[in-house]
Every structure is written in C-alpha cells, then in structure tokens.
PDB file of C-alpha atoms and ligand atoms in Angstrom:
ATOM      1  CA  MET A   1      36.654  34.197  23.115  1.00 43.00           C
ATOM      2  CA  ALA A   2      35.944  31.102  21.044  1.00 58.00           C
ATOM      3  CA  ASP A   3      32.477  30.762  19.575  1.00 69.00           C
ATOM      4  CA  LEU A   4      30.143  28.519  21.526  1.00 78.00           C
ATOM      5  CA  PRO A   5      29.708  25.120  19.864  1.00 94.00           C
ATOM      6  CA  THR A   6      26.457  24.200  18.178  1.00 98.00           C
ATOM      7  CA  LYS A   7      24.358  21.969  20.433  1.00 98.00           C
ATOM      8  CA  LEU A   8      22.351  19.036  19.050  1.00 98.00           C
ATOM      9  CA  LEU A   9      19.957  16.829  21.017  1.00 98.00           C
ATOM     10  CA  VAL A  10      19.973  13.194  19.919  1.00 98.00           C
ATOM     11  CA  PHE A  11      17.489  10.417  20.649  1.00 98.00           C
ATOM     12  CA  THR A  12      17.615   6.931  19.191  1.00 98.00           C
ATOM     13  CA  ASP A  13      15.466   3.812  19.322  1.00 98.00           C
ATOM     14  CA  LEU A  14      12.186   5.325  20.529  1.00 98.00           C
ATOM     15  CA  HIS A  15      10.256   2.137  19.543  1.00 98.00           C
ATOM     16  CA  LEU A  16       6.831   3.757  19.827  1.00 98.00           C
ATOM     17  CA  VAL A  17       4.063   1.156  20.056  1.00 98.00           C
ATOM     18  CA  ASN A  18       0.290   1.422  19.727  1.00 98.00           C
ATOM     19  CA  GLN A  19      -1.657   3.044  22.543  1.00 96.00           C
ATOM     20  CA  GLY A  20      -2.070   0.536  25.390  1.00 96.00           C
ATOM     21  CA  GLU A  21       0.853  -1.684  24.331  1.00 98.00           C
ATOM     22  CA  ASP A  22       4.214  -1.914  26.054  1.00 96.00           C
ATOM     23  CA  ILE A  23       7.739  -3.313  25.676  1.00 96.00           C
ATOM     24  CA  ILE A  24       8.869  -5.431  28.662  1.00 96.00           C
ATOM     25  CA  GLY A  25       6.301  -3.543  30.704  1.00 96.00           C
ATOM     26  CA  LEU A  26       7.607  -0.119  29.681  1.00 96.00           C
ATOM     27  CA  ASP A  27       5.686   2.592  27.826  1.00 98.00           C
ATOM     28  CA  PRO A  28       8.020   3.860  25.064  1.00 98.00           C
ATOM     29  CA  ALA A  29       5.910   6.993  24.425  1.00 98.00           C
ATOM     30  CA  ALA A  30       5.978   7.972  28.093  1.00 98.00           C
ATOM     31  CA  ARG A  31       9.732   7.385  28.254  1.00 98.00           C
ATOM     32  CA  PHE A  32      10.364   9.461  25.133  1.00 98.00           C
ATOM     33  CA  ALA A  33       8.048  12.237  26.310  1.00 98.00           C
ATOM     34  CA  GLN A  34       9.864  12.400  29.645  1.00 97.00           C
ATOM     35  CA  GLY A  35      13.280  12.466  27.982  1.00 98.00           C
ATOM     36  CA  LEU A  36      12.250  15.015  25.364  1.00 98.00           C
ATOM     37  CA  HIS A  37      10.773  17.348  27.970  1.00 97.00           C
ATOM     38  CA  HIS A  38      13.962  17.059  30.028  1.00 97.00           C
ATOM     39  CA  ALA A  39      16.180  17.687  27.009  1.00 97.00           C
ATOM     40  CA  LEU A  40      14.264  20.710  25.737  1.00 97.00           C
ATOM     41  CA  SER A  41      13.901  22.311  29.171  1.00 96.00           C
ATOM     42  CA  GLN A  42      17.552  21.773  30.123  1.00 96.00           C
ATOM     43  CA  HIS A  43      18.926  22.762  26.721  1.00 97.00           C
ATOM     44  CA  PRO A  44      16.823  25.599  25.283  1.00 97.00           C
ATOM     45  CA  ASP A  45      19.892  26.649  23.291  1.00 97.00           C
ATOM     46  CA  ALA A  46      19.913  23.413  21.263  1.00 98.00           C
ATOM     47  CA  LYS A  47      19.745  24.064  17.526  1.00 98.00           C
ATOM     48  CA  ARG A  48      18.378  20.757  16.288  1.00 98.00           C
ATOM     49  CA  LEU A  49      16.833  17.457  17.366  1.00 98.00           C
ATOM     50  CA  VAL A  50      18.180  14.309  15.702  1.00 98.00           C
ATOM     51  CA  LEU A  51      16.089  11.108  15.883  1.00 98.00           C
ATOM     52  CA  MET A  52      18.303   8.196  14.876  1.00 98.00           C
ATOM     53  CA  GLY A  53      15.854   5.527  13.854  1.00 98.00           C
ATOM     54  CA  ASP A  54      13.608   2.834  15.259  1.00 98.00           C
ATOM     55  CA  LEU A  55      11.193   5.714  15.697  1.00 98.00           C
ATOM     56  CA  THR A  56       8.448   3.101  15.949  1.00 98.00           C
ATOM     57  CA  HIS A  57       8.400  -0.564  16.948  1.00 98.00           C
ATOM     58  CA  GLN A  58       6.420  -1.901  13.985  1.00 98.00           C
ATOM     59  CA  GLY A  59       6.335   0.948  11.448  1.00 98.00           C
ATOM     60  CA  ARG A  60       2.568   1.409  11.732  1.00 98.00           C
ATOM     61  CA  THR A  61       0.621   4.530  10.836  1.00 98.00           C
ATOM     62  CA  ALA A  62      -0.780   4.909  14.346  1.00 98.00           C
ATOM     63  CA  GLN A  63       2.729   4.727  15.790  1.00 98.00           C
ATOM     64  CA  TYR A  64       4.017   7.524  13.533  1.00 98.00           C
ATOM     65  CA  GLU A  65       0.930   9.543  14.398  1.00 98.00           C
ATOM     66  CA  ARG A  66       1.913   9.208  18.046  1.00 98.00           C
ATOM     67  CA  LEU A  67       5.392  10.462  17.158  1.00 98.00           C
ATOM     68  CA  LYS A  68       3.893  13.466  15.404  1.00 98.00           C
ATOM     69  CA  THR A  69       1.869  14.315  18.493  1.00 98.00           C
ATOM     70  CA  LEU A  70       4.913  13.950  20.752  1.00 98.00           C
ATOM     71  CA  LEU A  71       6.940  16.283  18.522  1.00 98.00           C
ATOM     72  CA  ALA A  72       4.199  18.891  18.094  1.00 97.00           C
ATOM     73  CA  ASP A  73       5.793  21.506  20.350  1.00 95.00           C
ATOM     74  CA  VAL A  74       9.445  20.951  19.455  1.00 98.00           C
ATOM     75  CA  PRO A  75      10.777  24.450  18.645  1.00 98.00           C
ATOM     76  CA  VAL A  76      13.827  23.367  16.606  1.00 98.00           C
ATOM     77  CA  PRO A  77      14.269  21.559  13.269  1.00 98.00           C
ATOM     78  CA  VAL A  78      14.196  17.762  13.433  1.00 98.00           C
ATOM     79  CA  SER A  79      16.400  15.341  11.488  1.00 98.00           C
ATOM     80  CA  TYR A  80      14.788  11.926  11.062  1.00 98.00           C
ATOM     81  CA  LEU A  81      16.570   8.639  10.445  1.00 98.00           C
ATOM     82  CA  MET A  82      15.133   5.241   9.638  1.00 98.00           C
ATOM     83  CA  GLY A  83      15.938   2.099  11.659  1.00 98.00           C
ATOM     84  CA  ASN A  84      15.224  -1.572  11.097  1.00 98.00           C
ATOM     85  CA  HIS A  85      11.902  -1.318  12.964  1.00 98.00           C
ATOM     86  CA  ASP A  86      10.672   1.542  10.765  1.00 98.00           C
ATOM     87  CA  ASN A  87       8.645   1.522   7.555  1.00 98.00           C
ATOM     88  CA  ARG A  88       9.990   4.118   5.125  1.00 98.00           C
ATOM     89  CA  ASP A  89       6.822   4.374   3.019  1.00 98.00           C
ATOM     90  CA  VAL A  90       4.528   4.800   6.001  1.00 98.00           C
ATOM     91  CA  PHE A  91       6.901   7.317   7.572  1.00 98.00           C
ATOM     92  CA  ARG A  92       7.114   9.400   4.393  1.00 98.00           C
ATOM     93  CA  LYS A  93       3.319   9.543   4.114  1.00 98.00           C
ATOM     94  CA  LEU A  94       3.013  10.843   7.673  1.00 98.00           C
ATOM     95  CA  PHE A  95       6.083  13.103   7.526  1.00 98.00           C
ATOM     96  CA  PRO A  96       6.050  14.493   3.964  1.00 98.00           C
ATOM     97  CA  HIS A  97       8.342  17.366   4.962  1.00 97.00           C
ATOM     98  CA  ALA A  98      11.157  15.103   6.194  1.00 98.00           C
ATOM     99  CA  GLU A  99      14.279  15.517   4.070  1.00 97.00           C
ATOM    100  CA  THR A 100      14.814  12.787   1.495  1.00 97.00           C
ATOM    101  CA  THR A 101      17.196  12.274  -1.402  1.00 97.00           C
ATOM    102  CA  PRO A 102      16.086  11.596  -5.019  1.00 94.00           C
ATOM    103  CA  SER A 103      16.695   7.903  -4.295  1.00 92.00           C
ATOM    104  CA  GLY A 104      13.859   8.081  -1.739  1.00 96.00           C
ATOM    105  CA  ASP A 105      16.135   7.647   1.266  1.00 98.00           C
ATOM    106  CA  VAL A 106      15.376   9.614   4.414  1.00 98.00           C
ATOM    107  CA  GLN A 107      18.696  11.367   4.824  1.00 98.00           C
ATOM    108  CA  GLU A 108      20.135  14.859   4.598  1.00 98.00           C
ATOM    109  CA  MET A 109      23.159  17.056   4.896  1.00 98.00           C
ATOM    110  CA  VAL A 110      22.836  19.893   7.404  1.00 98.00           C
ATOM    111  CA  ASP A 111      25.294  22.776   7.262  1.00 98.00           C
ATOM    112  CA  LEU A 112      25.999  23.699  10.889  1.00 97.00           C
ATOM    113  CA  GLY A 113      28.423  26.452   9.937  1.00 96.00           C
ATOM    114  CA  GLU A 114      31.791  25.288  11.224  1.00 96.00           C
ATOM    115  CA  THR A 115      30.751  21.631  10.971  1.00 98.00           C
ATOM    116  CA  CYS A 116      28.382  19.446   8.946  1.00 98.00           C
ATOM    117  CA  LEU A 117      25.859  16.802   9.922  1.00 98.00           C
ATOM    118  CA  ILE A 118      25.229  14.042   7.384  1.00 98.00           C
ATOM    119  CA  THR A 119      22.507  11.501   8.099  1.00 98.00           C
ATOM    120  CA  LEU A 120      22.335   8.117   6.366  1.00 98.00           C
ATOM    121  CA  ASP A 121      19.257   5.919   5.920  1.00 98.00           C
ATOM    122  CA  THR A 122      20.395   2.333   6.597  1.00 98.00           C
ATOM    123  CA  LEU A 123      16.940   0.708   6.598  1.00 98.00           C
ATOM    124  CA  ASP A 124      16.782  -2.294   4.258  1.00 98.00           C
ATOM    125  CA  PRO A 125      13.207  -3.656   4.209  1.00 97.00           C
ATOM    126  CA  ASN A 126      14.405  -6.829   2.473  1.00 97.00           C
ATOM    127  CA  ALA A 127      17.377  -7.334   4.766  1.00 97.00           C
ATOM    128  CA  ASP A 128      19.074 -10.719   4.998  1.00 96.00           C
ATOM    129  CA  PRO A 129      19.648 -11.311   7.811  1.00 97.00           C
ATOM    130  CA  ALA A 130      16.464  -9.547   8.899  1.00 96.00           C
ATOM    131  CA  HIS A 131      17.052  -6.295  10.767  1.00 97.00           C
ATOM    132  CA  SER A 132      20.565  -5.782   9.375  1.00 98.00           C
ATOM    133  CA  GLY A 133      21.265  -2.482   7.605  1.00 98.00           C
ATOM    134  CA  ALA A 134      22.599  -1.507   4.204  1.00 98.00           C
ATOM    135  CA  LEU A 135      23.679   1.444   2.087  1.00 98.00           C
ATOM    136  CA  THR A 136      23.152   1.414  -1.675  1.00 98.00           C
ATOM    137  CA  ALA A 137      25.676   2.524  -4.285  1.00 97.00           C
ATOM    138  CA  ALA A 138      23.519   5.632  -4.861  1.00 97.00           C
ATOM    139  CA  GLN A 139      23.699   6.501  -1.173  1.00 98.00           C
ATOM    140  CA  LEU A 140      27.465   6.109  -1.105  1.00 98.00           C
ATOM    141  CA  THR A 141      27.779   8.387  -4.148  1.00 98.00           C
ATOM    142  CA  TRP A 142      25.503  10.931  -2.449  1.00 98.00           C
ATOM    143  CA  LEU A 143      27.694  10.711   0.665  1.00 98.00           C
ATOM    144  CA  GLN A 144      30.824  11.348  -1.378  1.00 98.00           C
ATOM    145  CA  ASN A 145      29.220  14.464  -2.870  1.00 98.00           C
ATOM    146  CA  CYS A 146      28.242  15.682   0.608  1.00 98.00           C
ATOM    147  CA  LEU A 147      31.786  15.172   1.851  1.00 98.00           C
ATOM    148  CA  ALA A 148      33.116  17.154  -1.100  1.00 98.00           C
ATOM    149  CA  TRP A 149      30.753  20.030  -0.199  1.00 98.00           C
ATOM    150  CA  ALA A 150      31.904  19.856   3.443  1.00 98.00           C
ATOM    151  CA  GLU A 151      35.360  20.908   2.258  1.00 97.00           C
ATOM    152  CA  GLY A 152      37.339  19.438   5.125  1.00 98.00           C
ATOM    153  CA  ARG A 153      35.131  20.764   7.927  1.00 98.00           C
ATOM    154  CA  PRO A 154      34.481  18.353  10.822  1.00 98.00           C
ATOM    155  CA  VAL A 155      31.676  15.983   9.792  1.00 98.00           C
ATOM    156  CA  LEU A 156      29.247  14.147  12.060  1.00 98.00           C
ATOM    157  CA  ILE A 157      27.760  11.052  10.412  1.00 98.00           C
ATOM    158  CA  ALA A 158      24.486   9.897  11.985  1.00 98.00           C
ATOM    159  CA  MET A 159      23.221   6.426  11.050  1.00 98.00           C
ATOM    160  CA  HIS A 160      21.098   3.808  12.795  1.00 98.00           C
ATOM    161  CA  HIS A 161      23.203   0.678  12.172  1.00 98.00           C
ATOM    162  CA  PRO A 162      26.806   0.789  13.446  1.00 98.00           C
ATOM    163  CA  PRO A 163      29.531   0.270  10.814  1.00 98.00           C
ATOM    164  CA  VAL A 164      31.796  -1.342  13.446  1.00 98.00           C
ATOM    165  CA  GLU A 165      31.576  -4.426  15.687  1.00 97.00           C
ATOM    166  CA  THR A 166      30.636  -3.877  19.312  1.00 96.00           C
ATOM    167  CA  GLY A 167      31.434  -7.178  21.080  1.00 95.00           C
ATOM    168  CA  PHE A 168      27.778  -8.290  21.129  1.00 95.00           C
ATOM    169  CA  PRO A 169      27.860 -10.996  18.411  1.00 95.00           C
ATOM    170  CA  GLY A 170      24.078 -11.116  18.105  1.00 94.00           C
ATOM    171  CA  MET A 171      23.828  -7.388  17.445  1.00 95.00           C
ATOM    172  CA  ASP A 172      26.983  -7.398  15.315  1.00 96.00           C
ATOM    173  CA  GLY A 173      25.260  -9.967  13.102  1.00 96.00           C
ATOM    174  CA  ILE A 174      22.548  -7.424  12.271  1.00 97.00           C
ATOM    175  CA  ALA A 175      24.741  -4.300  12.037  1.00 98.00           C
ATOM    176  CA  LEU A 176      25.525  -2.520   8.753  1.00 98.00           C
ATOM    177  CA  ARG A 177      26.263  -5.163   6.116  1.00 98.00           C
ATOM    178  CA  ASP A 178      29.356  -4.729   3.948  1.00 97.00           C
ATOM    179  CA  PRO A 179      30.702  -1.670   5.786  1.00 98.00           C
ATOM    180  CA  THR A 180      34.067  -1.661   3.996  1.00 98.00           C
ATOM    181  CA  GLU A 181      33.190   0.850   1.267  1.00 98.00           C
ATOM    182  CA  LEU A 182      31.683   3.286   3.764  1.00 98.00           C
ATOM    183  CA  ARG A 183      34.771   2.988   5.962  1.00 98.00           C
ATOM    184  CA  VAL A 184      37.062   3.667   2.986  1.00 98.00           C
ATOM    185  CA  ILE A 185      35.062   6.754   1.978  1.00 98.00           C
ATOM    186  CA  LEU A 186      35.097   8.143   5.517  1.00 98.00           C
ATOM    187  CA  ASN A 187      38.758   7.244   6.068  1.00 98.00           C
ATOM    188  CA  ASP A 188      39.631   9.152   2.862  1.00 98.00           C
ATOM    189  CA  TYR A 189      37.917  12.372   4.001  1.00 98.00           C
ATOM    190  CA  PRO A 190      40.591  14.994   4.675  1.00 98.00           C
ATOM    191  CA  GLY A 191      38.837  16.370   7.777  1.00 98.00           C
ATOM    192  CA  LEU A 192      37.685  14.973  11.103  1.00 98.00           C
ATOM    193  CA  VAL A 193      34.798  12.445  11.048  1.00 98.00           C
ATOM    194  CA  HIS A 194      32.782  11.159  13.995  1.00 98.00           C
ATOM    195  CA  VAL A 195      30.058   8.523  13.587  1.00 98.00           C
ATOM    196  CA  ILE A 196      27.039   8.404  15.883  1.00 98.00           C
ATOM    197  CA  CYS A 197      24.660   5.420  15.846  1.00 98.00           C
ATOM    198  CA  GLY A 198      21.846   3.628  17.660  1.00 98.00           C
ATOM    199  CA  HIS A 199      20.531   0.070  17.187  1.00 98.00           C
ATOM    200  CA  VAL A 200      22.422  -1.611  20.054  1.00 97.00           C
ATOM    201  CA  HIS A 201      20.466   0.056  22.900  1.00 97.00           C
ATOM    202  CA  ARG A 202      23.609   0.618  24.943  1.00 97.00           C
ATOM    203  CA  THR A 203      26.099   3.467  25.358  1.00 98.00           C
ATOM    204  CA  ILE A 204      29.322   2.481  23.599  1.00 98.00           C
ATOM    205  CA  SER A 205      32.203   4.503  22.203  1.00 98.00           C
ATOM    206  CA  GLY A 206      35.528   3.767  20.591  1.00 98.00           C
ATOM    207  CA  HIS A 207      37.799   4.086  17.592  1.00 98.00           C
ATOM    208  CA  ALA A 208      37.803   1.081  15.269  1.00 98.00           C
ATOM    209  CA  ASN A 209      38.331   0.485  11.560  1.00 97.00           C
ATOM    210  CA  GLY A 210      39.642   4.023  11.307  1.00 97.00           C
ATOM    211  CA  LEU A 211      36.374   5.461  12.647  1.00 98.00           C
ATOM    212  CA  SER A 212      35.711   7.208  15.932  1.00 98.00           C
ATOM    213  CA  PHE A 213      32.185   6.424  17.022  1.00 98.00           C
ATOM    214  CA  THR A 214      29.554   6.803  19.720  1.00 98.00           C
ATOM    215  CA  ILE A 215      26.529   4.534  20.064  1.00 98.00           C
ATOM    216  CA  LEU A 216      23.706   5.913  22.198  1.00 98.00           C
ATOM    217  CA  LYS A 217      21.162   3.954  24.183  1.00 98.00           C
ATOM    218  CA  SER A 218      17.398   4.191  23.983  1.00 98.00           C
ATOM    219  CA  PRO A 219      15.114   6.344  26.128  1.00 98.00           C
ATOM    220  CA  CYS A 220      13.229   3.076  26.789  1.00 98.00           C
ATOM    221  CA  HIS A 221      14.623  -0.500  26.945  1.00 95.00           C
ATOM    222  CA  GLN A 222      18.331  -1.379  26.891  1.00 96.00           C
ATOM    223  CA  GLN A 223      20.730  -4.126  25.880  1.00 94.00           C
ATOM    224  CA  PRO A 224      22.147  -5.706  29.066  1.00 92.00           C
ATOM    225  CA  MET A 225      25.921  -5.971  29.494  1.00 94.00           C
ATOM    226  CA  MET A 226      26.182  -9.515  28.131  1.00 91.00           C
ATOM    227  CA  LEU A 227      29.332  -9.368  26.017  1.00 91.00           C
ATOM    228  CA  GLY A 228      29.433 -12.427  23.814  1.00 86.00           C
ATOM    229  CA  ALA A 229      25.639 -12.787  23.675  1.00 83.00           C
ATOM    230  CA  ALA A 230      24.823 -14.634  20.465  1.00 86.00           C
ATOM    231  CA  ASP A 231      21.181 -13.576  20.234  1.00 85.00           C
ATOM    232  CA  THR A 232      19.375 -10.253  20.117  1.00 83.00           C
ATOM    233  CA  ASP A 233      16.315 -10.743  22.288  1.00 80.00           C
ATOM    234  CA  HIS A 234      17.650  -9.469  25.596  1.00 84.00           C
ATOM    235  CA  SER A 235      16.096  -6.247  26.840  1.00 93.00           C
ATOM    236  CA  VAL A 236      16.252  -4.746  30.302  1.00 94.00           C
ATOM    237  CA  ASP A 237      14.780  -1.800  32.144  1.00 95.00           C
ATOM    238  CA  GLU A 238      17.948   0.200  32.697  1.00 96.00           C
ATOM    239  CA  PRO A 239      17.626   4.012  32.763  1.00 97.00           C
ATOM    240  CA  GLY A 240      16.872   5.678  29.441  1.00 98.00           C
ATOM    241  CA  ALA A 241      19.046   8.387  27.963  1.00 98.00           C
ATOM    242  CA  TYR A 242      19.509  10.941  25.221  1.00 98.00           C
ATOM    243  CA  GLY A 243      22.649  12.426  23.755  1.00 98.00           C
ATOM    244  CA  ILE A 244      23.906  15.995  23.643  1.00 98.00           C
ATOM    245  CA  VAL A 245      26.416  16.746  20.891  1.00 98.00           C
ATOM    246  CA  LEU A 246      28.591  19.854  21.028  1.00 98.00           C
ATOM    247  CA  ALA A 247      29.764  20.561  17.491  1.00 98.00           C
ATOM    248  CA  GLY A 248      32.540  23.067  16.831  1.00 97.00           C
ATOM    249  CA  PRO A 249      35.724  23.658  14.873  1.00 96.00           C
ATOM    250  CA  ALA A 250      37.652  21.281  17.153  1.00 96.00           C
ATOM    251  CA  GLY A 251      35.206  18.463  16.359  1.00 97.00           C
ATOM    252  CA  PHE A 252      32.456  16.776  18.377  1.00 98.00           C
ATOM    253  CA  VAL A 253      31.950  16.112  22.065  1.00 98.00           C
ATOM    254  CA  VAL A 254      29.142  13.669  22.872  1.00 98.00           C
ATOM    255  CA  HIS A 255      27.454  13.654  26.275  1.00 98.00           C
ATOM    256  CA  THR A 256      24.750  11.282  27.442  1.00 98.00           C
ATOM    257  CA  GLU A 257      22.082  12.139  29.966  1.00 98.00           C
ATOM    258  CA  ASP A 258      20.166   9.458  31.894  1.00 98.00           C
ATOM    259  CA  PHE A 259      17.170  11.727  32.269  1.00 96.00           C
ATOM    260  CA  ALA A 260      15.244   9.763  34.930  1.00 95.00           C
ATOM    261  CA  ILE A 261      18.322   9.666  37.160  1.00 95.00           C
ATOM    262  CA  ALA A 262      18.977  13.352  36.526  1.00 94.00           C
ATOM    263  CA  GLU A 263      15.402  14.278  37.426  1.00 91.00           C
ATOM    264  CA  ALA A 264      15.522  12.269  40.655  1.00 92.00           C
ATOM    265  CA  ALA A 265      18.897  13.613  41.760  1.00 86.00           C
ATOM    266  CA  THR A 266      18.926  16.097  44.624  1.00 71.00           C
ATOM    267  CA  PRO A 267      21.046  19.149  43.867  1.00 69.00           C
ATOM    268  CA  LEU A 268      24.063  19.155  46.204  1.00 66.00           C
ATOM    269  CA  ARG A 269      25.935  22.102  47.643  1.00 69.00           C
ATOM    270  CA  ASP A 270      28.806  23.141  45.402  1.00 68.00           C
ATOM    271  CA  PRO A 271      31.878  21.695  47.226  1.00 63.00           C
ATOM    272  CA  PHE A 272      34.054  24.473  45.785  1.00 69.00           C
ATOM    273  CA  SER A 273      31.892  27.349  46.957  1.00 65.00           C
ATOM    274  CA  GLY A 274      33.551  27.527  50.385  1.00 54.00           C
TER     275      GLY A 274
HETATM  276 FE1  LIG B 301      16.120  -0.455  18.300  1.00 62.40          FE
END
C-alpha cells in the first residue's frame, strides 16, 4: 500500500487587528480562532501549519502578540510567511524562533521526506506600488540552492504575492513585481513544482506562465467576484476558509474547507450505505 501523503494545514491573510477593532464588521481573531480549531480538530494527523502572510492588518506589536496567543496550543511546527500588511522587524522581535535566512528574510526550506516545502518572503516595505511584492537577487539565489538540494523531488512553493495574473487588475497591479526570473527558475526545475499563494482573498487555481498554482482565501474577509475590478478596496463577508495540502510522491493535492459552512452542515445519511 502506498504511503499516506503528508498533510499540511494552510491559512493565509489572517489580518489580525487590535482588540476591539474590526474589518467590515468582522473580527479577524475570532474567525482565525474558529478556523484553526476546526482545522486542528478535524485533522489531528496534520504535520505542519503554514501561515502565508498578512498575519496582521497593520504589523503592530499588539497584533503579533494576539497571534502568539492564538497559536499557543498548536501541537505542530508552524511556517510563517510575511505579507504586505506585515512588519518584518516587529514580527521577528515577537517570533525570534521563526526561520529566517542570513538575508533576514522570513523563509525556509522544509524537508517533508518525499517532497519539499519552500517558503518565500515577498514583503517589500518600500514597495512601489505600495503593497506589491518583491524577491531580491539574494532570495532567488537561495531558492536556486534549495531547489538543488530538493534533487528533483516535488516542491511546494509558498509565497504571499502571486507570481501570475488572476483577472483582477487591481490585485494584479500589486502582485509580485518582476516575476519573470522566478518563473524561469521554477520552470527550469527538473521535478514537479506547485505554487500556493494568498493576497487576493479568493480561491483561485490554474496553470499559467508554466506554473501550476493555487491561491487560497482568507479565514476573514474576501475579494468579491468582480473580474475586471481596477481597484483593491472591495471586501465582502463571504465564508472564510483554510487549505489542506496532501503532499506525496505524485505531487500536491490542495483542498479548501469553508469552516463555518462545514460546522453548520448537518451530517446526512450515507446514500451508498443501503
Ligand atoms: Fe491580505
């Protein structure tokens, strides 16, 4: 019998705010706590939790302290990524044990056995346009070294800013800047690569620019289905979600779970049980 795949739980765009504040009337901490409890109770066999950036809404100390409290009982290792709403320096002070590279970027390579997870820190505090993402030459060199160590095994790349266009021009305008070199590096890898991102606050998947990708939505507020929207300030209260990645020698299967819907659903009789 084939080995069971390695299971990862993935949350993106938590946007934690200060106590008493909200985002379009929603409490991001309550949403994340609900989703995290659902994920951990439904998937006790998960090996790792991956948080894909925009951990906080304004990068403030109190907001990272709230994150620490929310993660206090998580029984598995956590991979942290930075998003455009984060503050790398503040995060690193509060989470000194988070993996970083010598360049100071919050990113890591995780050997999952038959596969590898590589996280990339796309936060650019001086971004132009604001909120867009970037990778430095040092990060791309680090990535190339990681890919060499992966030796052809399936590789999951986790990064906050998508390296592909999504059809939302406003969000595409603040995606990863200059993605060509990253695409070339990943396209040249001799094994399978799948890219998983956040940032857009909507579930999207596809294969573009030579990359297969999945974008996950937030546990809190979402991007409405307004293809062609030229701005970025639309947020709606659609159900929050987290991702479940099954990683194995065949590659990666990405599920999404709308946890509030799942909790409210009434279990039905199995129609195949006779
Ligand atoms: Fe976000």
